[in-house]
Coordinates of C-alpha atoms and ligand atoms in Angstrom, one line a residue:
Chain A
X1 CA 3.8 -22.2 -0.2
X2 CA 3.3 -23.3 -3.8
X3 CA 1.9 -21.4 -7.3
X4 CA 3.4 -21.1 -10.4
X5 CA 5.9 -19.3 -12.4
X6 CA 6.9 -18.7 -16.0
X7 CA 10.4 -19.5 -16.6
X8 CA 11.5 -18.9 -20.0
X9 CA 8.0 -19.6 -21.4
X10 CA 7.6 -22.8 -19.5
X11 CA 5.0 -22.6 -16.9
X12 CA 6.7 -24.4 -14.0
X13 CA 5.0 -25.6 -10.9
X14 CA 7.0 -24.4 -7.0
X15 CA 7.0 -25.5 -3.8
X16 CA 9.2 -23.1 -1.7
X17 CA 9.4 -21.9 1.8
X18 CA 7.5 -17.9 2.3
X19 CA 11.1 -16.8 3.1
X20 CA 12.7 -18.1 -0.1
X21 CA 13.8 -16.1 -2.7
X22 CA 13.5 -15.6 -6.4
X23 CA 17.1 -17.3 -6.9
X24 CA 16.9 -20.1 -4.4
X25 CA 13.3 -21.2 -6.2
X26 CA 15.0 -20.8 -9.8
X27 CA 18.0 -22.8 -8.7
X28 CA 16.4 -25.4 -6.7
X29 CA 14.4 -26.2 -10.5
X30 CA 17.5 -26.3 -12.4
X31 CA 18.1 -22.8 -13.9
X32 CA 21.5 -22.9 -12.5
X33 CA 22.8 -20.3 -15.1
X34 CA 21.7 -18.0 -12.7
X35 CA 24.1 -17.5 -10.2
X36 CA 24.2 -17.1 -6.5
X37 CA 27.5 -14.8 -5.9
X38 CA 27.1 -12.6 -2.9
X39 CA 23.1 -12.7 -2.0
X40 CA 23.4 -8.9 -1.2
X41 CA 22.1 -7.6 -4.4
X42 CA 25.8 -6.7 -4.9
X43 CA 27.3 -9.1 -7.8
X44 CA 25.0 -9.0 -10.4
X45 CA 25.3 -12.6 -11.1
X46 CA 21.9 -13.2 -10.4
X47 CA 20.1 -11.0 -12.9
X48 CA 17.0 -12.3 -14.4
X49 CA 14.1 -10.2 -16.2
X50 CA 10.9 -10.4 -14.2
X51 CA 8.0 -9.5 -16.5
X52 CA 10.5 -7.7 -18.4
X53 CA 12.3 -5.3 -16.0
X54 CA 15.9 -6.7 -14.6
X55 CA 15.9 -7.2 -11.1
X56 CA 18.4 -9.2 -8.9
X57 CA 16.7 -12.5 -8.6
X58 CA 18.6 -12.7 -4.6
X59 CA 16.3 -9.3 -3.6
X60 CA 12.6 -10.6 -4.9
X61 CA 10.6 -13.1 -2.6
X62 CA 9.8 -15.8 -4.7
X63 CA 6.3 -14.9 -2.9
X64 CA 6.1 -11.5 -5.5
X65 CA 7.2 -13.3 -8.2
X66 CA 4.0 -16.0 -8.5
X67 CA 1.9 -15.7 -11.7
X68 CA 5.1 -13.8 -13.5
X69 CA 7.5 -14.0 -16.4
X70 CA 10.8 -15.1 -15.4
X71 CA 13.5 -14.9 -18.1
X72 CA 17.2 -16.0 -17.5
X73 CA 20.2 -16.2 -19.6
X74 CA 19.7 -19.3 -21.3
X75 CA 16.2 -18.0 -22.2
X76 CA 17.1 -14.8 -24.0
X77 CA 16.8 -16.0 -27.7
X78 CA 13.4 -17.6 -27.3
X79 CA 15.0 -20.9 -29.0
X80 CA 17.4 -22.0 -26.5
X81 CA 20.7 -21.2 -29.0
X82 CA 23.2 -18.3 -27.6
X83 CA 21.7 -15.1 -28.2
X84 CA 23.5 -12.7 -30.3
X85 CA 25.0 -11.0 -27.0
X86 CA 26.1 -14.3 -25.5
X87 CA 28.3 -14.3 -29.3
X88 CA 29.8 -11.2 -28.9
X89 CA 30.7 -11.9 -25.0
X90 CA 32.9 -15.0 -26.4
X91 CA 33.7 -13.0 -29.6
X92 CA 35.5 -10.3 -27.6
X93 CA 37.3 -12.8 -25.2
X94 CA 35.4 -11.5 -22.3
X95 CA 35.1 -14.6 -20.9
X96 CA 37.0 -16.1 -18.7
X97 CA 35.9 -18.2 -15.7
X98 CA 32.7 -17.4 -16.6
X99 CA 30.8 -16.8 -13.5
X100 CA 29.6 -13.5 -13.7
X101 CA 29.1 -13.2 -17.8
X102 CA 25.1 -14.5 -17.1
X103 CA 24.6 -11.6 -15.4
X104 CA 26.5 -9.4 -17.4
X105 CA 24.2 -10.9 -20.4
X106 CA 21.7 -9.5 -19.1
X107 CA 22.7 -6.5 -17.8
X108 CA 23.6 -5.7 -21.5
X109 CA 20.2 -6.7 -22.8
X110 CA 18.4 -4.5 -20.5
X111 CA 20.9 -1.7 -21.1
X112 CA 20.5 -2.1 -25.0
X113 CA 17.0 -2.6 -25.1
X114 CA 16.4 1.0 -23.4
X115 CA 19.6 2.3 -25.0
X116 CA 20.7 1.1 -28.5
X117 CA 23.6 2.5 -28.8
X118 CA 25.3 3.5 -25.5
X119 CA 28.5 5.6 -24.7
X120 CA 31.0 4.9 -22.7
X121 CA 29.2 6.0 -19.5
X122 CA 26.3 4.4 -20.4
X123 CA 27.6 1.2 -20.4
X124 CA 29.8 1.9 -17.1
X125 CA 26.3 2.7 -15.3
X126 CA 24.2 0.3 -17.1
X127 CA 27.0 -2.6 -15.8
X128 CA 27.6 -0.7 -12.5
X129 CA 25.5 -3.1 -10.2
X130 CA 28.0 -6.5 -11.9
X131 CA 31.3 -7.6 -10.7
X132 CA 33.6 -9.5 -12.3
X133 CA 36.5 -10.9 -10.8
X134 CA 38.7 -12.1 -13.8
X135 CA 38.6 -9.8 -16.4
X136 CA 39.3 -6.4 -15.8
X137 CA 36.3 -5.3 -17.3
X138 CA 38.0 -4.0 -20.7
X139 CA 37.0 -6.9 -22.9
X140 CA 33.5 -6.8 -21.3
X141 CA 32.7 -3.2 -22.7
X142 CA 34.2 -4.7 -25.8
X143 CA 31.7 -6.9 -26.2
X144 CA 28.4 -4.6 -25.0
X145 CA 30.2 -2.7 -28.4
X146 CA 30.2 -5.9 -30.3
X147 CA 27.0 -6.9 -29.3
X148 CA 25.5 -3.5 -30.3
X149 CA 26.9 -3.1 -33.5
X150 CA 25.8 -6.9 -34.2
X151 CA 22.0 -5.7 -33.1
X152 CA 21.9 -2.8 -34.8
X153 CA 23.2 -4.4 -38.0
X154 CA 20.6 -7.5 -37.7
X155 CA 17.9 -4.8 -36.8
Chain B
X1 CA 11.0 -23.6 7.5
X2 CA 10.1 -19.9 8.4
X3 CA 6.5 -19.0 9.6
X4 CA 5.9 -15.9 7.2
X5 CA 2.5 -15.6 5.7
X6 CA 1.8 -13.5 2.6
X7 CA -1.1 -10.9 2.0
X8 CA -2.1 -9.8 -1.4
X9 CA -4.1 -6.5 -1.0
X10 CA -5.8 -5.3 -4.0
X11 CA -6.7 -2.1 -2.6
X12 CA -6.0 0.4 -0.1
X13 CA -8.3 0.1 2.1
X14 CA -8.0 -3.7 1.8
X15 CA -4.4 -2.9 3.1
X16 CA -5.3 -0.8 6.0
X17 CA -7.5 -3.8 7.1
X18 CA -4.2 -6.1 6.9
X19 CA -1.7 -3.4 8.6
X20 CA -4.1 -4.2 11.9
X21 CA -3.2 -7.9 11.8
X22 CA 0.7 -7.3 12.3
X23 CA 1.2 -7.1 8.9
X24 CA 4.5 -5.3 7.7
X25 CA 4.0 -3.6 3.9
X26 CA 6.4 -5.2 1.5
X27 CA 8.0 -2.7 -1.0
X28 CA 10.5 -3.8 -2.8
X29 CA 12.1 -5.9 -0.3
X30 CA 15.7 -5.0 -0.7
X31 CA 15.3 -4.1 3.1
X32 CA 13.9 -7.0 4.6
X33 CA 16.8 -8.9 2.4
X34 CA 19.0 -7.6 4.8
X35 CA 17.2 -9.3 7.8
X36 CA 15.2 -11.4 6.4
X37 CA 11.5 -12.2 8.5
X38 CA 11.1 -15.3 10.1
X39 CA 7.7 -14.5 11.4
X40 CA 4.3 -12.5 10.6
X41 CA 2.7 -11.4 8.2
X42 CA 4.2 -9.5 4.9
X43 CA 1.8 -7.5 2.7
X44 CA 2.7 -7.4 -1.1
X45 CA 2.3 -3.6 -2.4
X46 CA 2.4 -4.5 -5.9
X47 CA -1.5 -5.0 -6.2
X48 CA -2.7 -2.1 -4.0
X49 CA -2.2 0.4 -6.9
X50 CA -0.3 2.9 -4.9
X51 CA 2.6 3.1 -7.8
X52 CA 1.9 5.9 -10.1
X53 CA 4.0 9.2 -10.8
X54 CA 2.4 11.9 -11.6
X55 CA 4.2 15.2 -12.5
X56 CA 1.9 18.5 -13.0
X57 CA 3.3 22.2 -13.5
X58 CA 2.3 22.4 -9.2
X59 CA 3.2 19.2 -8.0
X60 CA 5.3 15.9 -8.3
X61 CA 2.9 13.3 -6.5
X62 CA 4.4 10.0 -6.2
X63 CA 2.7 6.6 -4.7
X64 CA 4.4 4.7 -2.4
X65 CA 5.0 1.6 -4.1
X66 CA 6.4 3.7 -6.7
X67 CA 10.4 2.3 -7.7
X68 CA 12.8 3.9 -7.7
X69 CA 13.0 3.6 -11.5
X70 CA 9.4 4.6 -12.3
X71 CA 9.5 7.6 -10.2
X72 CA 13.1 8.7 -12.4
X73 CA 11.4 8.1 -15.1
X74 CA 8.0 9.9 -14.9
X75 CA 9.7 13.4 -13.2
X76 CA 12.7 13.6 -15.3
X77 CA 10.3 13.3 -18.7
X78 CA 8.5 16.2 -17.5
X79 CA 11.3 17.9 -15.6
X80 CA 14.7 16.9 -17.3
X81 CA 17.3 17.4 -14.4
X82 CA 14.9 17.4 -11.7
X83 CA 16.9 16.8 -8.4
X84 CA 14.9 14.2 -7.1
X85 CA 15.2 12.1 -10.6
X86 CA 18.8 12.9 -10.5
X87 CA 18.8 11.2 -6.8
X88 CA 17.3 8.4 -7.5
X89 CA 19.2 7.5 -11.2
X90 CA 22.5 8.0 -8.5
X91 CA 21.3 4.8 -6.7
X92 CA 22.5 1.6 -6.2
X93 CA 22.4 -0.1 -9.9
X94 CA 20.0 -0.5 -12.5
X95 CA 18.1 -3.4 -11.4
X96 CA 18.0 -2.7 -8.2
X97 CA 16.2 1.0 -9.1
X98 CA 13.4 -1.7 -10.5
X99 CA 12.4 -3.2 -7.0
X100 CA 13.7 -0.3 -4.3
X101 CA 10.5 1.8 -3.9
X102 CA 10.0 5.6 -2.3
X103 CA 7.6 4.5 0.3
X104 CA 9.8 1.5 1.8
X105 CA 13.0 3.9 1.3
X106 CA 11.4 6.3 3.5
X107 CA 10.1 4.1 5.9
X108 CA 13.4 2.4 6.3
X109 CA 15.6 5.7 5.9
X110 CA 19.3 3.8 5.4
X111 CA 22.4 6.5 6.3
X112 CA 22.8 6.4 2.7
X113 CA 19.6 7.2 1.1
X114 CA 19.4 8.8 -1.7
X115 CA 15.3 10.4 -1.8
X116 CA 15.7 11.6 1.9
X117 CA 17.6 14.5 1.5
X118 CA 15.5 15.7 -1.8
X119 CA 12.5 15.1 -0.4
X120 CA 13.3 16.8 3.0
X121 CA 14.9 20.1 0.6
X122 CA 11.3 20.3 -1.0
X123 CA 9.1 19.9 2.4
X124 CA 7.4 17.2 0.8
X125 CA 4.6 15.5 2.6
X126 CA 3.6 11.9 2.8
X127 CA -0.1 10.5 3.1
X128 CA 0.0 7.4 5.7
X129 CA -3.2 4.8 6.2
X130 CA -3.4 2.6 9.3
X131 CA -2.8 3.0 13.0
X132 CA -1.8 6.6 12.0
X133 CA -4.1 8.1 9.1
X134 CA -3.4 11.8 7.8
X135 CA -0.8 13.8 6.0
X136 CA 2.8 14.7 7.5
X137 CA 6.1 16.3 6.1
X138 CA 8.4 14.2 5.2
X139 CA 10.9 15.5 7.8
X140 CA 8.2 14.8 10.2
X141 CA 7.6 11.0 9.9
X142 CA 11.4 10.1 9.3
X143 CA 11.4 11.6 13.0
X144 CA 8.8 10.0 14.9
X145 CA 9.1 6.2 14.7
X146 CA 5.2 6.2 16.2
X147 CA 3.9 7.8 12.6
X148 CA 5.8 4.3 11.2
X149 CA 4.1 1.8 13.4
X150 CA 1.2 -0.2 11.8
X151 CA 1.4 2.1 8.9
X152 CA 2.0 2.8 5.4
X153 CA 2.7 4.9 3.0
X154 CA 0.3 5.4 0.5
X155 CA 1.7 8.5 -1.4
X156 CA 4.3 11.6 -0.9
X157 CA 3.6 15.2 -2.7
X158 CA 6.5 17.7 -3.3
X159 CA 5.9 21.2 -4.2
X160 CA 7.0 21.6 -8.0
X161 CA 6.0 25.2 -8.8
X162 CA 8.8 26.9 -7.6
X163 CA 12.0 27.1 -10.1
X164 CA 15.1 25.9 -8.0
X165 CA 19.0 25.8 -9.2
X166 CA 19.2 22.5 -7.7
X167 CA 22.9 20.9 -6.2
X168 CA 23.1 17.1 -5.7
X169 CA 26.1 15.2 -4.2
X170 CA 26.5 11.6 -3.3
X171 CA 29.7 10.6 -1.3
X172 CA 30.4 6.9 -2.0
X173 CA 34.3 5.4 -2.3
X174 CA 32.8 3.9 -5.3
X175 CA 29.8 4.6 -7.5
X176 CA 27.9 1.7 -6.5
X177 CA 29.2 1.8 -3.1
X178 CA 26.6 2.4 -0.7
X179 CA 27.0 6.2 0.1
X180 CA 28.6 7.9 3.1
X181 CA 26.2 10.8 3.2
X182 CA 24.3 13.3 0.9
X183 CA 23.8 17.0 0.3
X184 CA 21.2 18.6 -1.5
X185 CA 21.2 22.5 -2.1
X186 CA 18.5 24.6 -3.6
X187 CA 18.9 27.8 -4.6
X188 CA 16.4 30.5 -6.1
X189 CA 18.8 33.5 -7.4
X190 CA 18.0 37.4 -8.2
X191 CA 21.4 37.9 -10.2
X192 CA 24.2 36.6 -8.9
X193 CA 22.6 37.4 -4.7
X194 CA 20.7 34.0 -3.2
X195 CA 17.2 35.1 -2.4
X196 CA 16.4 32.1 -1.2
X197 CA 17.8 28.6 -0.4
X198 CA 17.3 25.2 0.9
X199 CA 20.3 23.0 2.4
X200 CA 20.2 19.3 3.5
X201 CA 22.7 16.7 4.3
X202 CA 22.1 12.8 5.3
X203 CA 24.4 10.3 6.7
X204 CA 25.3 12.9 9.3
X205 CA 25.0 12.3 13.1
X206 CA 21.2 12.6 14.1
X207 CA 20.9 11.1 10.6
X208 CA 19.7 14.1 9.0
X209 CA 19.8 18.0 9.1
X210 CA 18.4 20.7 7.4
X211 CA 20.9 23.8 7.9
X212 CA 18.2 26.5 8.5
X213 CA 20.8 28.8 10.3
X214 CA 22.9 28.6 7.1
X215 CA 19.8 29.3 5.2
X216 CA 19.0 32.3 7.3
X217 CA 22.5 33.8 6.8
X218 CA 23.5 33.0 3.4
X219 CA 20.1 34.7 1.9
X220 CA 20.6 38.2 0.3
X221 CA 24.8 37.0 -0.5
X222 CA 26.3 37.6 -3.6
X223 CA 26.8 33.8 -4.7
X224 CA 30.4 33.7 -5.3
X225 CA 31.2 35.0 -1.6
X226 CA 29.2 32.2 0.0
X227 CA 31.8 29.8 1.7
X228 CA 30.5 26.9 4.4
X229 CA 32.4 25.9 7.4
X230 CA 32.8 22.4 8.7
X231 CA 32.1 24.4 11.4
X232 CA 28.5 25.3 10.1
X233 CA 27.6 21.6 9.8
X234 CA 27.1 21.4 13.4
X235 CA 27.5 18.0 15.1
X236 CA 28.8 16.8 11.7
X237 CA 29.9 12.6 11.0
X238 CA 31.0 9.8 12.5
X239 CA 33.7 7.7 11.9
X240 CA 32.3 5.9 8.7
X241 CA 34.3 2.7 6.7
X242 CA 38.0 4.3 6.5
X243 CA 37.0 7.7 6.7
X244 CA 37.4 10.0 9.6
X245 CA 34.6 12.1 11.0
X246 CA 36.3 15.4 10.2
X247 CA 37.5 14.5 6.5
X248 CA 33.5 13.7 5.8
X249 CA 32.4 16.9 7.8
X250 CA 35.0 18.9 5.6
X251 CA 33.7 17.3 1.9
X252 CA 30.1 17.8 3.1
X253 CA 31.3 21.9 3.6
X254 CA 32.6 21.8 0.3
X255 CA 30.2 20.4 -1.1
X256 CA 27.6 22.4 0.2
X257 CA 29.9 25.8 -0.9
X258 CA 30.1 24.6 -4.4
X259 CA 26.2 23.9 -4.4
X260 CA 25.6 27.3 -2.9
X261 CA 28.1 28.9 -5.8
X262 CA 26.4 27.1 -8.4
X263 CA 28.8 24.4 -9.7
X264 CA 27.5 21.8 -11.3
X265 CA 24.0 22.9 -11.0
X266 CA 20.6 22.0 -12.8
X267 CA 16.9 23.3 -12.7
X268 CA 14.7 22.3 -10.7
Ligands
LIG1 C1 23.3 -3.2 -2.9 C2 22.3 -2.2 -2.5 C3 22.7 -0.9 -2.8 C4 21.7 0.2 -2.4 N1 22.0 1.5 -2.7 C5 21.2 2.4 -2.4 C6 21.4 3.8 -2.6 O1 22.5 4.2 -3.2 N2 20.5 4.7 -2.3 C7 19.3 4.4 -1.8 O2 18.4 5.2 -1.5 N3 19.0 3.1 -1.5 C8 19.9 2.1 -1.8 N4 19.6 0.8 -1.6 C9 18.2 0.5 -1.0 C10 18.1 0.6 0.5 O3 19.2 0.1 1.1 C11 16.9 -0.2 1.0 O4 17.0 -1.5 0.7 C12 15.6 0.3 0.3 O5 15.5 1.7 0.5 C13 14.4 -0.3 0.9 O6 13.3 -0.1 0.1 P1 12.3 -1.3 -0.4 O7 11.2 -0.7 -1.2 O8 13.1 -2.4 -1.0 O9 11.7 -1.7 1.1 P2 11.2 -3.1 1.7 O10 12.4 -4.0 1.9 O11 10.0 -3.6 1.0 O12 10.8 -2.5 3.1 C14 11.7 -1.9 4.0 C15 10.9 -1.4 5.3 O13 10.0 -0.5 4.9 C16 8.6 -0.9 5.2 N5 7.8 -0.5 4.0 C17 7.9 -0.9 2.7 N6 7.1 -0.2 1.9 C18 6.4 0.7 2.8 C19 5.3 1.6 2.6 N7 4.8 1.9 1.4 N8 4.9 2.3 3.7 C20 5.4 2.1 4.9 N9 6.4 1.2 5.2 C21 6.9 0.5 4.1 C22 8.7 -2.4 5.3 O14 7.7 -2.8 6.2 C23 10.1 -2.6 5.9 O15 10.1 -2.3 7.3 C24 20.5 -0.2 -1.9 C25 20.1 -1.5 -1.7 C26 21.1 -2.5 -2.0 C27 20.7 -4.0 -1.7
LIG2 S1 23.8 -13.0 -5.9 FE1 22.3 -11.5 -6.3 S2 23.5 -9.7 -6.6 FE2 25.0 -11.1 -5.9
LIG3 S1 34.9 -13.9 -16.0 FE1 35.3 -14.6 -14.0 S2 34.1 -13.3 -12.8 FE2 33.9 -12.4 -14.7

C-alpha cells in the first residue's frame, strides 16, 4: 500500500505492507525516537500524537493513519530544539538509559495540555500506560512538576 | 507481505454493503493487534460517522466507533460520576482510551472488559447493520456469536432516567494490569432499605453473570444487613494469573457486599 503522512509537519511519502503498523512505518523512515519496546501497547515507548490525541503508535495500522498528523518527540517544539519538557526531564535527572523518556515526553504533554497543573494522582494515571526500567519513577514525577511549573511560568 | 485489503466507508449503509464481502469492521484495532490479519478485508470505522455521544436527561446513546475516551468524556460532562464514564476512565491507559472503541469492545468482550458489566447493569441495547439488522440488549448479543457474524455495531442506548447509587470495582494486580474480573452494583434506595438493585460481575466462568436471584432477595433489605456469599456467586472463577479460583470468588463477594452497603458509591 502507499499514501502519505504528516510527520512533524513534513509531508512524507510510505510504502508499507496493509498489516504494518503506525511504528514500523515511522521507524522504517527514520523517526527512530520513537521506540519499539514491547509491541503490546504496554510500554509506552511508542507514544506519538495522531492528529493531536496520544495513541500508541504499535496499536494504529499505519492503514488509519494515511492523510494524518503525526507528531513524535523530536517534533514537539515545532523548531526541532528540546521542548521545554524534554529540559525539565534532564533537569530533574530523570534520565537515565533513556529508552523510555520519549514516551514519557509525551505522555506528559498530553497530560499537561488537558491538565495544567496535575496532582499527584494525576500524574500516576496520566503516566500509568509507561514503563520505565531504570529509574524508579521518583525523578520522573519530578520532572512532569518541573515541566509544569516551567509552562505555566512561560504561559 | 500479508494479503489484507482496506475499505474506507463513508457511510453506513456504505458499510453494510462492505460487511457482505468478508469484510471485518475495524475499531480501534487494539484487538486485531493481538492477532494480527493476514487475510481479508478490514473496514476502517473512522469515516462512517458512527462516533458521537450523546447524553439527554432519558438516555446515554453512544455510536459504535465511539473511544473509549470520547464516550468518558461526553457522559461524565453531563453526568459527573456516571458508572459507565467511571468504567471506561479505569481502563487500560490514557492513550490507549483514544483508539479502544465501545462497539469493537463489545464485539470482542475480553475477560477483562471494562463497558460489559455497565452496560449489561443498565439493559442497554445495541443497533447492528448487516447479516443481522435490528436492535438487541446488550446481554443478548455478547451471547449469541450469530448476532456478531457479518455485523456491526452501529450504536448502543442505555436507559439514563432512572437515578442509581452506582458501585464500580475493577480487580487488576496492578492498575494498568489487565483486570481479573469486574462488578458493577446499582442500587435505587428508599431510606436506608434497597428498593431496587442491579448486580453484574465479568471475568467469571460463563464470562459473565447478572445475579438476578441476589437481586430478587436482597430487595426490600435494610442496606447495612446485606451480606453476599461466595456462595451466591454461583459457578464463580477460574484459576486466573497467581490467583486461586476461590480467593477471586471471595473479593468478588466482597465487593459486591460493600457495593450493596453503599461504600464508595456515586450517582448514577
Ligand atoms: C495493554 C492493553 C490494556 C487494555 N486494558 C483494557 C481494560 O482495562 N479494559 C477494557 O475494556 N479494555 C482494555 N483493553 C482493550 C481490549 O483488550 C480490546 O483490545 C478492545 O476492547 C478492542 O476494541 P477495539 O475498538 O480496539 O477493537 P478492534 O481491534 O478494532 O476490533 C476487535 C474485534 O471487534 C470487531 N469490531 C470492531 N468494531 C466493531 C463494531 N463497531 N461492530 C462490530 N464489530 C466490531 C472487529 O471486527 C474485531 O473482530 C486493553 C488493550 C490493551 C492493548
Ligand atoms: S511498543 Fe508500543 S506500547 Fe510498547
Ligand atoms: S530511563 Fe531507562 S527505561 Fe526509563
Amino acid at each position: 500500500m502507499n499514501g502519505t503522512i504528516i510527520v512533524n509537519g513534513a509531508q512524507i511519502e510510505i510504502d508499507f505492507d496493509p498489516a504494518d503498523t503506525l511504528l514500523d512505518v515511522l521507524r522504517d523512515n527514520g523517526h527512530t525516537e520513537v521506540k519499539r519496546g514491547c509491541s503490546k501497547g504496554e510500554c509506552g515507548t511508542c507514544l506519538v500524537l495522531l492528529d493531536d490525541l496520544l495513541v500508541n503508535s504499535c496499536q494504529v495500522f499505519a492503514a488509519t493513519a494515511l492523510g494524518k498528523k503525526v507528531t513524535t518527540s523530536s517534533g514537539l517544539n515545532g523548531d526541532g530544539r528540546p521542548h521545554v519538557i524534554h529540559e525539565s526531564f534532564a533537569d530533574a535527572g530523570a534520565v537515565q538509559c533513556g529508552f523510555c523518556t520519549p514516551g514519557m515526553v509525551m505522555a506528559t504533554h498530553s497530560l499537561l495540555t488537558t491538565t495544567p497543573d496535575p496532582t499527584d494522582e494525576e500524574i500516576r494515571l496520566g503516566l500509568v500506560g509507561n514503563l520505565c526500567r531504570c529509574t524508579g519513577y521518583v525523578k520522573i514525577f519530578d520532572a512532569v512538576k518541573l515541566a509544569c511549573k516551567r509552562m505555566r511560568k512561560d504561559g | 507481505m500479508s494479503k489484507v485489503t482496506w475499505v474506507y466507508p463513508k457511510s453506513v449503509d456504505e458499510l453494510t454493503e462492505c460487511l457482505k464481502n468478508d469484510t471485518r469492521p475495524h475499531g480501534g484495532g487494539t484487538g486485531f493487534m493481538r492477532n494480527v490479519p493476514q487475510s481479508g478485508s478490514l473496514a476502517d470505522l473512522s469515516g462512517v460517522g458512527i462516533a458521537s455521544v450523546r447524553v439527554t436527561d432519558g438516555s446515554v446513546r453512544i455510536g459504535g466507533a465511539a473511544t473509549f475516551t470520547a464516550a468518558a468524556s461526553a457522559i461524565a460532562a453531563a453526568r459527573p460520576g456516571h458508572i459507565v464514564a467511571r468504567a471506561l476512565y479505569d481502563a487500560a491507559s490514557p492513550a490507549l482510551r483514544n483508539r479502544i472503541t465501545i462497539g469493537g469492545s463489545l464485539a470482542l468482550f475480553p475477560p477483562w472488559s471494562s463497558v460489559v458489566g455497565p452496560l449489561v447493569a443498565l439493559d442497554a441495547e445495541l443497533t447492528i447493520v448487516g447479516a443481522t439488522t435490528g436492535t438487541y440488549p446488550v446481554s443478548e448479543y455478547i451471547g449469541n456469536r450469530e448476532l456478531g457474524a457479518e455485523t456491526a455495531i452501529t450504536e448502543i442506548r442505555a436507559d439514563a432516567s432512572r437515578e442509581w447509587e452506582s458501585h464500580w470495582y475493577r480487580f487488576a494486580p496492578t492498575h494498568f494490569n489487565y483486570p481479573l474480573f469486574t462488578v458493577v452494583v446499582l442500587t435505587e434506595l428508599d431510606g436506608t432499605s434497597i428498593s431496587d438493585c442491579r448486580i453484574v460481575l465479568t471475568g467469571n466462568r460463563g464470562r459473565f453473570k447478572r445475579l438476578e436471584a441476589v437481586e430478587n432477595e436482597i430487595r426490600g433489605t435494610s442496606q447495612p444487613a446485606v451480606e453476599v456469599t461466595p456462595a451466591d456467586l454461583g459457578a464463580g472463577f477460574p484459576d486466573r494469573q497467581g490467583f486461586s479460583g476461590e480467593y477471586l470468588t471471595h473479593l468478588a463477594a466482597v465487593a459486591i457486599t460493600r457495593g450493596l452497603r453503599g461504600a464508595e458509591r456515586n450517582a448514577t
